[in-house]
Amino acid sequence: MRRIGEADRIVIIGGGISGLSSAFYLQREAERQGKEIHITLVDSAEVLGGKINTLQRDGFVIERGPDSFLSRKLAIIELAKELGIESELTGTNPKGKQSYILFKNKLHAMPQGLVLGIPTEIMPFARTGLLTWGGKLRALLDFIMPSRSEAGDESLGGFLGRRLGTQVVQRIAEPLLAGIYAGDLNKLSIQATFPQFAAAERKHGSLIRGMRSNKKLAKAPDMSMLPEGARSSVFLTFKGGLSTLVNALDRALPGMERKLGQAVIGIQDRAAGDEAASLAGMADGEKSGPRYTIELANGERLPADKVIMTAPAFQAAELLEPLVDCAELREIDYISVANVVMAFDKASLGVTFKGSGFVIPRSEGLRITACTWTSTKWLHTSPGDKVLLRCYVGRAGDQITPFLPDDQLMAAVREDVKKTMNITAEPLFTEITRLPRSMPQYPVGHLDHTKRLRKRLAQQVPGIHITGAAFDGVGLPDCIRQGKEIAAAALSSS
């Protein structure tokens, strides 16, 4: 029980975009409601931002983590406006929008009309060299195949294979969609990843027909408040890198207490001892105070009326399991990835990039899973006489490559770069970033699992809330939206 007039003490575990967004909207909502709160954010890292990590070097803007976000997901744009940094947003190079898929060591342009790997225009799809005629005809059977009769979730790979056939899955959908999750499509939940696919089948009896209809009906969001170069871009970032957002959030939270470089090692629930206290004849006033105590590795103990957990599912499970069953958290697997960024003198390459980059199917047998021609896609990232490439490694089925020693990882990437683009020039410098257990994998039934877990938390440990990339979307806008939702939920709960 909290004394009248005493501020709600809220501890946020995790200083990534989910934690920072939660803190920002907690502050905004508390001000709106006239509530007094005290926010403490704890993270084992020494700096804020989580996976967001922008490096400024020699005139280059290098992202070590995520590099952009979808403009149609407005949560991040709305946050940028609230922070007053919308003028810093920038879009992709209009002349570098074409992307490719590597197949049989040849780069094939993505067919026009391809939406998340789903063809919505037949003639460009028919002309692609990515598929045999048999594979193309199999995909077009989607127009006449009956819809699935069973209700409930299914795997993303199973759904796409059923509707479009194996070739489309292996040569187009898997390299494209696995780039988002780095996962096995046959284990990912369609309802938690691309529910619009299942909805298209239910409504239109055909995935292609449904996605085509969605494309026609989709209303472009109002981007008039953005700089001209950002208004028509599918992807956006900030001119100074995504750390621009982290720094702005940091500045917008002057009253938030920060405990950085400190790991949380336990959460104690005082309610577990209330029954014993009552039996001992302790008065109600003696039992007042925050319900939870957050224990830090340095021995510090933080009182908390409410807790917002934004740590990865496996870390959240370690902390919450002594208080409540967290079996659902243990079902969320994680994939490790790494990225290798290389800078070159443009004159040394002998290669001109006409597009944004390419993705690579598993069948190609390469270590890299994709390559972004960063300086062509994002003109602000490199001096004009230089070139920046970013190669990705690691996905389900290959958890060895991301952890190779630097020299071996660099050699493997350089070998694939030579095979795919005939680049033999020495880089000016190389930046390697490993992201262990960074990509959450939503299993079939994930949405129901999350709903069940949240209900159990509300019943058994009221005031403890979970949010972040492990639950309802891995993209930056998804995490921001969830942070805003969880802030409102935390302030409305008793």
mmCIF file of C-alpha atoms in Angstrom, residues 25-373:
data_model
loop_
_atom_site.group_PDB
_atom_site.id
_atom_site.type_symbol
_atom_site.label_atom_id
_atom_site.label_comp_id
_atom_site.label_asym_id
_atom_site.label_seq_id
_atom_site.Cartn_x
_atom_site.Cartn_y
_atom_site.Cartn_z
ATOM 1 C CA TYR A 25 5.360 7.712 -22.646
ATOM 2 C CA LEU A 26 5.128 6.985 -18.920
ATOM 3 C CA GLN A 27 6.362 10.514 -18.321
ATOM 4 C CA ARG A 28 3.964 12.015 -20.886
ATOM 5 C CA GLU A 29 0.943 10.062 -19.647
ATOM 6 C CA ALA A 30 1.675 10.808 -15.983
ATOM 7 C CA GLU A 31 1.875 14.522 -16.786
ATOM 8 C CA ARG A 32 -1.433 14.310 -18.643
ATOM 9 C CA GLN A 33 -3.120 12.526 -15.740
ATOM 10 C CA GLY A 34 -1.507 14.693 -13.067
ATOM 11 C CA LYS A 35 0.153 11.670 -11.454
ATOM 12 C CA GLU A 36 3.488 11.772 -9.695
ATOM 13 C CA ILE A 37 5.875 9.001 -10.693
ATOM 14 C CA HIS A 38 9.549 8.229 -10.230
ATOM 15 C CA ILE A 39 11.171 6.238 -13.054
ATOM 16 C CA THR A 40 14.388 4.272 -12.656
ATOM 17 C CA LEU A 41 15.854 2.607 -15.745
ATOM 18 C CA VAL A 42 18.348 -0.219 -15.268
ATOM 19 C CA ASP A 43 20.586 -1.795 -17.906
ATOM 20 C CA SER A 44 23.721 -3.894 -17.721
ATOM 21 C CA ALA A 45 25.167 -1.960 -20.672
ATOM 22 C CA GLU A 46 27.138 1.207 -20.036
ATOM 23 C CA VAL A 47 25.185 3.188 -22.650
ATOM 24 C CA LEU A 48 21.551 3.521 -23.674
ATOM 25 C CA GLY A 49 20.140 2.276 -26.965
ATOM 26 C CA GLY A 50 20.318 -1.515 -26.862
ATOM 27 C CA LYS A 51 20.957 -2.777 -30.392
ATOM 28 C CA ILE A 52 20.875 0.751 -31.835
ATOM 29 C CA ASN A 53 24.498 1.755 -32.218
ATOM 30 C CA THR A 54 25.649 4.380 -34.724
ATOM 31 C CA LEU A 55 29.354 4.891 -35.393
ATOM 32 C CA GLN A 56 30.605 8.128 -36.959
ATOM 33 C CA ARG A 57 34.001 7.480 -38.549
ATOM 34 C CA ASP A 58 36.048 9.288 -41.205
ATOM 35 C CA GLY A 59 32.961 10.908 -42.712
ATOM 36 C CA PHE A 60 30.966 7.649 -42.715
ATOM 37 C CA VAL A 61 27.724 7.008 -40.817
ATOM 38 C CA ILE A 62 27.805 3.326 -39.866
ATOM 39 C CA GLU A 63 24.994 1.399 -38.192
ATOM 40 C CA ARG A 64 26.197 -1.525 -36.117
ATOM 41 C CA GLY A 65 22.639 -2.630 -35.402
ATOM 42 C CA PRO A 66 19.388 -1.839 -37.230
ATOM 43 C CA ASP A 67 19.811 0.677 -40.033
ATOM 44 C CA SER A 68 16.279 1.846 -40.853
ATOM 45 C CA PHE A 69 12.559 1.342 -40.364
ATOM 46 C CA LEU A 70 9.370 1.102 -42.423
ATOM 47 C CA SER A 71 7.841 4.521 -43.015
ATOM 48 C CA ARG A 72 4.285 3.139 -43.063
ATOM 49 C CA LYS A 73 4.583 2.210 -39.371
ATOM 50 C CA LEU A 74 3.897 5.617 -37.908
ATOM 51 C CA ALA A 75 4.764 5.100 -34.228
ATOM 52 C CA ILE A 76 8.400 6.068 -34.762
ATOM 53 C CA ILE A 77 7.535 9.089 -36.916
ATOM 54 C CA GLU A 78 5.069 10.296 -34.291
ATOM 55 C CA LEU A 79 7.744 9.880 -31.618
ATOM 56 C CA ALA A 80 10.252 11.786 -33.750
ATOM 57 C CA LYS A 81 7.724 14.652 -34.015
ATOM 58 C CA GLU A 82 7.155 14.670 -30.255
ATOM 59 C CA LEU A 83 10.927 14.832 -29.760
ATOM 60 C CA GLY A 84 11.322 17.584 -32.367
ATOM 61 C CA ILE A 85 13.709 15.625 -34.582
ATOM 62 C CA GLU A 86 11.468 14.889 -37.585
ATOM 63 C CA SER A 87 13.564 17.246 -39.727
ATOM 64 C CA GLU A 88 16.477 14.813 -39.291
ATOM 65 C CA LEU A 89 14.626 12.002 -41.075
ATOM 66 C CA THR A 90 15.847 10.963 -44.498
ATOM 67 C CA GLY A 91 14.806 8.429 -47.108
ATOM 68 C CA THR A 92 16.601 6.080 -49.457
ATOM 69 C CA ASN A 93 18.270 7.225 -52.662
ATOM 70 C CA PRO A 94 15.485 7.430 -55.309
ATOM 71 C CA LYS A 95 17.978 6.095 -57.881
ATOM 72 C CA GLY A 96 18.955 3.141 -55.717
ATOM 73 C CA LYS A 97 15.644 1.453 -54.965
ATOM 74 C CA GLN A 98 16.143 -1.711 -57.028
ATOM 75 C CA SER A 99 17.006 -4.761 -54.959
ATOM 76 C CA TYR A 100 18.101 -8.215 -56.044
ATOM 77 C CA ILE A 101 18.079 -11.902 -55.155
ATOM 78 C CA LEU A 102 21.163 -13.999 -55.789
ATOM 79 C CA PHE A 103 20.409 -17.253 -57.590
ATOM 80 C CA LYS A 104 23.010 -19.545 -59.153
ATOM 81 C CA ASN A 105 25.569 -16.827 -58.423
ATOM 82 C CA LYS A 106 23.688 -14.299 -60.553
ATOM 83 C CA LEU A 107 21.847 -11.232 -59.309
ATOM 84 C CA HIS A 108 18.194 -11.223 -60.383
ATOM 85 C CA ALA A 109 16.157 -8.025 -59.991
ATOM 86 C CA MET A 110 13.202 -8.377 -57.669
ATOM 87 C CA PRO A 111 10.142 -8.651 -59.937
ATOM 88 C CA GLN A 112 8.055 -5.508 -60.063
ATOM 89 C CA GLY A 113 4.991 -5.799 -57.866
ATOM 90 C CA LEU A 114 6.604 -8.121 -55.337
ATOM 91 C CA VAL A 115 5.164 -7.330 -51.883
ATOM 92 C CA LEU A 116 6.920 -9.097 -49.010
ATOM 93 C CA GLY A 117 7.797 -11.869 -51.441
ATOM 94 C CA ILE A 118 4.235 -12.174 -52.772
ATOM 95 C CA PRO A 119 3.721 -11.439 -56.495
ATOM 96 C CA THR A 120 0.962 -8.933 -57.175
ATOM 97 C CA GLU A 121 1.767 -8.328 -60.882
ATOM 98 C CA ILE A 122 1.734 -11.412 -63.092
ATOM 99 C CA MET A 123 3.821 -10.416 -66.122
ATOM 100 C CA PRO A 124 6.952 -9.295 -64.217
ATOM 101 C CA PHE A 125 6.631 -12.463 -62.130
ATOM 102 C CA ALA A 126 6.345 -14.591 -65.272
ATOM 103 C CA ARG A 127 9.536 -13.070 -66.701
ATOM 104 C CA THR A 128 11.775 -13.596 -63.666
ATOM 105 C CA GLY A 129 14.680 -16.013 -63.986
ATOM 106 C CA LEU A 130 14.415 -16.952 -60.322
ATOM 107 C CA LEU A 131 11.874 -19.719 -60.951
ATOM 108 C CA THR A 132 11.256 -22.455 -63.476
ATOM 109 C CA TRP A 133 8.021 -22.400 -65.448
ATOM 110 C CA GLY A 134 6.836 -25.198 -63.216
ATOM 111 C CA GLY A 135 7.531 -23.044 -60.143
ATOM 112 C CA LYS A 136 5.673 -20.102 -61.643
ATOM 113 C CA LEU A 137 2.644 -22.190 -62.585
ATOM 114 C CA ARG A 138 2.592 -23.745 -59.141
ATOM 115 C CA ALA A 139 2.472 -20.286 -57.586
ATOM 116 C CA LEU A 140 -0.420 -19.262 -59.833
ATOM 117 C CA LEU A 141 -2.455 -22.213 -58.557
ATOM 118 C CA ASP A 142 -3.016 -19.934 -55.564
ATOM 119 C CA PHE A 143 -5.858 -18.366 -57.575
ATOM 120 C CA ILE A 144 -7.882 -21.582 -57.602
ATOM 121 C CA MET A 145 -6.732 -23.515 -54.535
ATOM 122 C CA PRO A 146 -9.264 -23.717 -51.683
ATOM 123 C CA SER A 147 -8.606 -21.829 -48.469
ATOM 124 C CA ARG A 148 -7.472 -23.636 -45.343
ATOM 125 C CA SER A 149 -10.429 -25.014 -43.449
ATOM 126 C CA GLU A 150 -8.745 -25.302 -40.045
ATOM 127 C CA ALA A 151 -8.843 -22.324 -37.714
ATOM 128 C CA GLY A 152 -5.877 -21.182 -35.688
ATOM 129 C CA ASP A 153 -2.221 -20.439 -36.257
ATOM 130 C CA GLU A 154 0.212 -22.199 -38.594
ATOM 131 C CA SER A 155 3.820 -21.758 -39.621
ATOM 132 C CA LEU A 156 4.753 -19.018 -42.068
ATOM 133 C CA GLY A 157 6.668 -21.497 -44.240
ATOM 134 C CA GLY A 158 3.821 -23.996 -44.215
ATOM 135 C CA PHE A 159 1.334 -21.330 -45.263
ATOM 136 C CA LEU A 160 3.483 -19.947 -48.094
ATOM 137 C CA GLY A 161 4.384 -23.419 -49.336
ATOM 138 C CA ARG A 162 0.720 -24.391 -49.367
ATOM 139 C CA ARG A 163 -0.327 -21.293 -51.292
ATOM 140 C CA LEU A 164 2.647 -20.629 -53.603
ATOM 141 C CA GLY A 165 4.799 -23.758 -53.700
ATOM 142 C CA THR A 166 8.308 -24.722 -52.653
ATOM 143 C CA GLN A 167 10.250 -22.728 -55.254
ATOM 144 C CA VAL A 168 8.728 -19.398 -54.279
ATOM 145 C CA VAL A 169 9.393 -20.139 -50.627
ATOM 146 C CA GLN A 170 13.010 -21.213 -51.069
ATOM 147 C CA ARG A 171 14.115 -18.746 -53.746
ATOM 148 C CA ILE A 172 12.114 -15.608 -52.950
ATOM 149 C CA ALA A 173 10.177 -15.611 -49.682
ATOM 150 C CA GLU A 174 12.766 -17.247 -47.425
ATOM 151 C CA PRO A 175 15.710 -14.953 -48.253
ATOM 152 C CA LEU A 176 13.441 -11.889 -48.093
ATOM 153 C CA LEU A 177 11.425 -12.645 -44.978
ATOM 154 C CA ALA A 178 14.189 -14.450 -43.109
ATOM 155 C CA GLY A 179 16.134 -11.208 -43.412
ATOM 156 C CA ILE A 180 13.702 -9.767 -40.887
ATOM 157 C CA TYR A 181 13.802 -12.648 -38.411
ATOM 158 C CA ALA A 182 16.907 -14.644 -39.525
ATOM 159 C CA GLY A 183 14.748 -17.653 -38.759
ATOM 160 C CA ASP A 184 13.300 -20.866 -40.108
ATOM 161 C CA LEU A 185 10.018 -20.020 -41.829
ATOM 162 C CA ASN A 186 8.684 -23.464 -40.955
ATOM 163 C CA LYS A 187 8.894 -22.603 -37.249
ATOM 164 C CA LEU A 188 7.678 -19.001 -37.288
ATOM 165 C CA SER A 189 4.049 -18.148 -36.505
ATOM 166 C CA ILE A 190 2.203 -16.559 -39.392
ATOM 167 C CA GLN A 191 -0.204 -14.784 -37.028
ATOM 168 C CA ALA A 192 2.679 -13.206 -35.120
ATOM 169 C CA THR A 193 4.757 -12.267 -38.179
ATOM 170 C CA PHE A 194 2.559 -11.637 -41.236
ATOM 171 C CA PRO A 195 -1.092 -11.957 -40.201
ATOM 172 C CA GLN A 196 -2.093 -10.030 -43.338
ATOM 173 C CA PHE A 197 -1.188 -13.109 -45.396
ATOM 174 C CA ALA A 198 -3.654 -15.329 -43.543
ATOM 175 C CA ALA A 199 -6.273 -12.568 -43.620
ATOM 176 C CA ALA A 200 -5.852 -12.237 -47.412
ATOM 177 C CA GLU A 201 -6.486 -15.953 -47.864
ATOM 178 C CA ARG A 202 -9.577 -15.904 -45.643
ATOM 179 C CA LYS A 203 -11.116 -12.844 -47.274
ATOM 180 C CA HIS A 204 -10.224 -13.392 -50.932
ATOM 181 C CA GLY A 205 -9.621 -17.139 -51.190
ATOM 182 C CA SER A 206 -6.207 -16.358 -52.692
ATOM 183 C CA LEU A 207 -3.036 -14.887 -51.211
ATOM 184 C CA ILE A 208 -2.043 -13.153 -54.469
ATOM 185 C CA ARG A 209 -5.522 -11.736 -55.029
ATOM 186 C CA GLY A 210 -5.721 -10.568 -51.424
ATOM 187 C CA MET A 211 -2.311 -8.879 -51.400
ATOM 188 C CA ARG A 212 -3.124 -7.205 -54.709
ATOM 189 C CA SER A 213 -6.351 -5.869 -53.227
ATOM 190 C CA ASN A 214 -4.548 -4.685 -50.089
ATOM 191 C CA LYS A 215 -2.012 -2.878 -52.233
ATOM 192 C CA LYS A 216 -4.747 -1.063 -54.165
ATOM 193 C CA LEU A 217 -6.697 -0.130 -51.046
ATOM 194 C CA ALA A 218 -3.704 0.855 -48.935
ATOM 195 C CA LYS A 219 -3.817 4.538 -48.072
ATOM 196 C CA ALA A 220 -0.448 6.224 -48.028
ATOM 197 C CA PRO A 221 0.206 7.835 -44.633
ATOM 198 C CA ASP A 222 0.476 11.601 -44.452
ATOM 199 C CA MET A 223 4.187 12.424 -44.708
ATOM 200 C CA SER A 224 3.795 16.140 -45.397
ATOM 201 C CA MET A 225 5.492 17.042 -42.116
ATOM 202 C CA LEU A 226 8.712 15.268 -43.159
ATOM 203 C CA PRO A 227 11.639 16.638 -45.174
ATOM 204 C CA GLU A 228 11.066 16.360 -48.926
ATOM 205 C CA GLY A 229 13.594 13.543 -49.362
ATOM 206 C CA ALA A 230 11.786 11.398 -46.819
ATOM 207 C CA ARG A 231 8.158 11.750 -47.940
ATOM 208 C CA SER A 232 7.996 9.012 -50.576
ATOM 209 C CA SER A 233 10.537 6.558 -49.187
ATOM 210 C CA VAL A 234 9.504 3.070 -48.051
ATOM 211 C CA PHE A 235 12.353 3.058 -45.538
ATOM 212 C CA LEU A 236 13.553 5.912 -43.341
ATOM 213 C CA THR A 237 16.406 6.658 -40.999
ATOM 214 C CA PHE A 238 18.048 9.737 -39.490
ATOM 215 C CA LYS A 239 20.785 11.713 -41.213
ATOM 216 C CA GLY A 240 23.068 11.248 -38.240
ATOM 217 C CA GLY A 241 22.064 7.619 -37.743
ATOM 218 C CA LEU A 242 19.493 5.925 -35.545
ATOM 219 C CA SER A 243 21.364 6.965 -32.412
ATOM 220 C CA THR A 244 19.796 10.377 -33.091
ATOM 221 C CA LEU A 245 16.571 8.915 -31.701
ATOM 222 C CA VAL A 246 18.261 7.418 -28.649
ATOM 223 C CA ASN A 247 20.021 10.688 -27.835
ATOM 224 C CA ALA A 248 16.791 12.652 -28.201
ATOM 225 C CA LEU A 249 14.958 10.292 -25.853
ATOM 226 C CA ASP A 250 17.806 10.558 -23.365
ATOM 227 C CA ARG A 251 17.534 14.366 -23.399
ATOM 228 C CA ALA A 252 13.733 14.196 -23.057
ATOM 229 C CA LEU A 253 13.977 12.231 -19.792
ATOM 230 C CA PRO A 254 15.909 14.547 -17.431
ATOM 231 C CA GLY A 255 14.038 13.341 -14.362
ATOM 232 C CA MET A 256 14.600 9.634 -14.997
ATOM 233 C CA GLU A 257 17.117 7.923 -12.744
ATOM 234 C CA ARG A 258 19.604 5.811 -14.689
ATOM 235 C CA LYS A 259 21.421 2.739 -13.403
ATOM 236 C CA LEU A 260 23.693 1.827 -16.299
ATOM 237 C CA GLY A 261 26.340 -0.863 -16.199
ATOM 238 C CA GLN A 262 24.281 -2.635 -13.536
ATOM 239 C CA ALA A 263 22.683 -6.026 -14.103
ATOM 240 C CA VAL A 264 19.432 -6.993 -12.414
ATOM 241 C CA ILE A 265 19.921 -10.300 -10.619
ATOM 242 C CA GLY A 266 16.552 -10.764 -8.933
ATOM 243 C CA ILE A 267 13.070 -9.487 -8.194
ATOM 244 C CA GLN A 268 11.537 -9.957 -4.762
ATOM 245 C CA ASP A 269 7.786 -9.853 -4.179
ATOM 246 C CA ARG A 270 6.960 -8.579 -0.710
ATOM 247 C CA ALA A 271 3.406 -9.911 -1.053
ATOM 248 C CA ALA A 272 4.826 -13.411 -0.734
ATOM 249 C CA GLY A 273 5.692 -12.556 2.856
ATOM 250 C CA ASP A 274 2.529 -10.655 3.741
ATOM 251 C CA GLU A 275 0.687 -13.749 4.935
ATOM 252 C CA ALA A 276 3.464 -14.593 7.344
ATOM 253 C CA ALA A 277 3.561 -10.980 8.494
ATOM 254 C CA SER A 278 -0.184 -11.032 9.153
ATOM 255 C CA LEU A 279 0.137 -14.197 11.192
ATOM 256 C CA ALA A 280 2.797 -12.467 13.275
ATOM 257 C CA GLY A 281 0.288 -9.714 14.115
ATOM 258 C CA MET A 282 1.989 -6.955 12.126
ATOM 259 C CA ALA A 283 -0.209 -3.893 11.575
ATOM 260 C CA ASP A 284 -1.206 -2.758 8.076
ATOM 261 C CA GLY A 285 0.852 0.411 8.393
ATOM 262 C CA GLU A 286 3.949 -1.624 9.032
ATOM 263 C CA LYS A 287 3.387 -3.518 5.792
ATOM 264 C CA SER A 288 3.086 -0.420 3.591
ATOM 265 C CA GLY A 289 5.580 0.369 0.867
ATOM 266 C CA PRO A 290 6.434 -0.751 -2.661
ATOM 267 C CA ARG A 291 5.541 -4.361 -3.365
ATOM 268 C CA TYR A 292 8.646 -5.280 -5.360
ATOM 269 C CA THR A 293 12.366 -4.999 -4.737
ATOM 270 C CA ILE A 294 14.773 -5.077 -7.685
ATOM 271 C CA GLU A 295 18.168 -6.499 -6.756
ATOM 272 C CA LEU A 296 21.219 -5.303 -8.660
ATOM 273 C CA ALA A 297 24.537 -7.090 -9.067
ATOM 274 C CA ASN A 298 26.314 -4.405 -7.014
ATOM 275 C CA GLY A 299 24.075 -5.142 -4.019
ATOM 276 C CA GLU A 300 21.774 -2.171 -4.489
ATOM 277 C CA ARG A 301 18.051 -2.754 -3.930
ATOM 278 C CA LEU A 302 15.463 -0.642 -5.737
ATOM 279 C CA PRO A 303 11.887 -0.387 -4.416
ATOM 280 C CA ALA A 304 9.240 -0.663 -7.137
ATOM 281 C CA ASP A 305 5.474 -0.344 -7.178
ATOM 282 C CA LYS A 306 5.541 -1.374 -10.813
ATOM 283 C CA VAL A 307 8.056 -3.038 -13.104
ATOM 284 C CA ILE A 308 8.303 -2.837 -16.887
ATOM 285 C CA MET A 309 10.377 -5.709 -18.235
ATOM 286 C CA THR A 310 11.875 -5.082 -21.685
ATOM 287 C CA ALA A 311 14.756 -7.572 -21.468
ATOM 288 C CA PRO A 312 14.965 -10.463 -23.992
ATOM 289 C CA ALA A 313 12.627 -13.362 -23.208
ATOM 290 C CA PHE A 314 15.363 -15.644 -21.863
ATOM 291 C CA GLN A 315 16.601 -12.976 -19.437
ATOM 292 C CA ALA A 316 13.061 -12.047 -18.427
ATOM 293 C CA ALA A 317 12.355 -15.713 -17.672
ATOM 294 C CA GLU A 318 15.392 -15.961 -15.379
ATOM 295 C CA LEU A 319 14.164 -12.992 -13.349
ATOM 296 C CA LEU A 320 10.452 -13.789 -13.275
ATOM 297 C CA GLU A 321 10.419 -17.574 -12.830
ATOM 298 C CA PRO A 322 10.928 -17.428 -9.040
ATOM 299 C CA LEU A 323 7.659 -15.457 -8.890
ATOM 300 C CA VAL A 324 5.485 -16.912 -11.670
ATOM 301 C CA ASP A 325 5.438 -19.661 -14.295
ATOM 302 C CA CYS A 326 7.125 -18.328 -17.454
ATOM 303 C CA ALA A 327 6.990 -21.378 -19.715
ATOM 304 C CA GLU A 328 5.861 -19.202 -22.621
ATOM 305 C CA LEU A 329 9.025 -17.116 -22.427
ATOM 306 C CA ARG A 330 11.151 -20.254 -22.654
ATOM 307 C CA GLU A 331 9.407 -21.167 -25.928
ATOM 308 C CA ILE A 332 10.794 -18.055 -27.657
ATOM 309 C CA ASP A 333 14.068 -19.030 -29.280
ATOM 310 C CA TYR A 334 16.706 -16.506 -30.365
ATOM 311 C CA ILE A 335 19.065 -16.412 -33.337
ATOM 312 C CA SER A 336 22.522 -14.813 -33.261
ATOM 313 C CA VAL A 337 23.705 -12.680 -36.183
ATOM 314 C CA ALA A 338 26.607 -10.428 -37.082
ATOM 315 C CA ASN A 339 27.264 -7.731 -39.617
ATOM 316 C CA VAL A 340 30.498 -6.814 -41.337
ATOM 317 C CA VAL A 341 30.807 -3.267 -42.677
ATOM 318 C CA MET A 342 33.559 -2.477 -45.169
ATOM 319 C CA ALA A 343 34.639 0.918 -46.506
ATOM 320 C CA PHE A 344 36.404 1.282 -49.843
ATOM 321 C CA ASP A 345 37.827 3.929 -52.116
ATOM 322 C CA LYS A 346 35.329 4.113 -54.969
ATOM 323 C CA ALA A 347 38.133 4.249 -57.537
ATOM 324 C CA SER A 348 39.571 0.939 -56.308
ATOM 325 C CA LEU A 349 36.411 -1.117 -56.778
ATOM 326 C CA GLY A 350 35.780 -1.093 -60.509
ATOM 327 C CA VAL A 351 32.129 -1.862 -59.676
ATOM 328 C CA THR A 352 29.072 0.382 -59.970
ATOM 329 C CA PHE A 353 26.064 -0.463 -57.835
ATOM 330 C CA LYS A 354 22.642 0.114 -59.359
ATOM 331 C CA GLY A 355 20.368 -0.547 -56.435
ATOM 332 C CA SER A 356 20.217 -1.066 -52.709
ATOM 333 C CA GLY A 357 21.636 -4.580 -52.369
ATOM 334 C CA PHE A 358 20.684 -8.237 -52.487
ATOM 335 C CA VAL A 359 19.544 -11.190 -50.392
ATOM 336 C CA ILE A 360 20.760 -14.762 -50.659
ATOM 337 C CA PRO A 361 18.795 -18.046 -50.481
ATOM 338 C CA ARG A 362 20.214 -20.855 -48.351
ATOM 339 C CA SER A 363 20.645 -22.955 -51.489
ATOM 340 C CA GLU A 364 23.530 -20.726 -52.645
ATOM 341 C CA GLY A 365 25.724 -22.138 -49.880
ATOM 342 C CA LEU A 366 27.318 -18.803 -48.933
ATOM 343 C CA ARG A 367 28.183 -17.524 -45.480
ATOM 344 C CA ILE A 368 26.653 -14.091 -46.041
ATOM 345 C CA THR A 369 22.862 -13.918 -46.033
ATOM 346 C CA ALA A 370 22.538 -10.455 -47.584
ATOM 347 C CA CYS A 371 24.545 -7.419 -48.650
ATOM 348 C CA THR A 372 23.452 -3.791 -48.528
ATOM 349 C CA TRP A 373 25.132 -1.336 -50.884
#
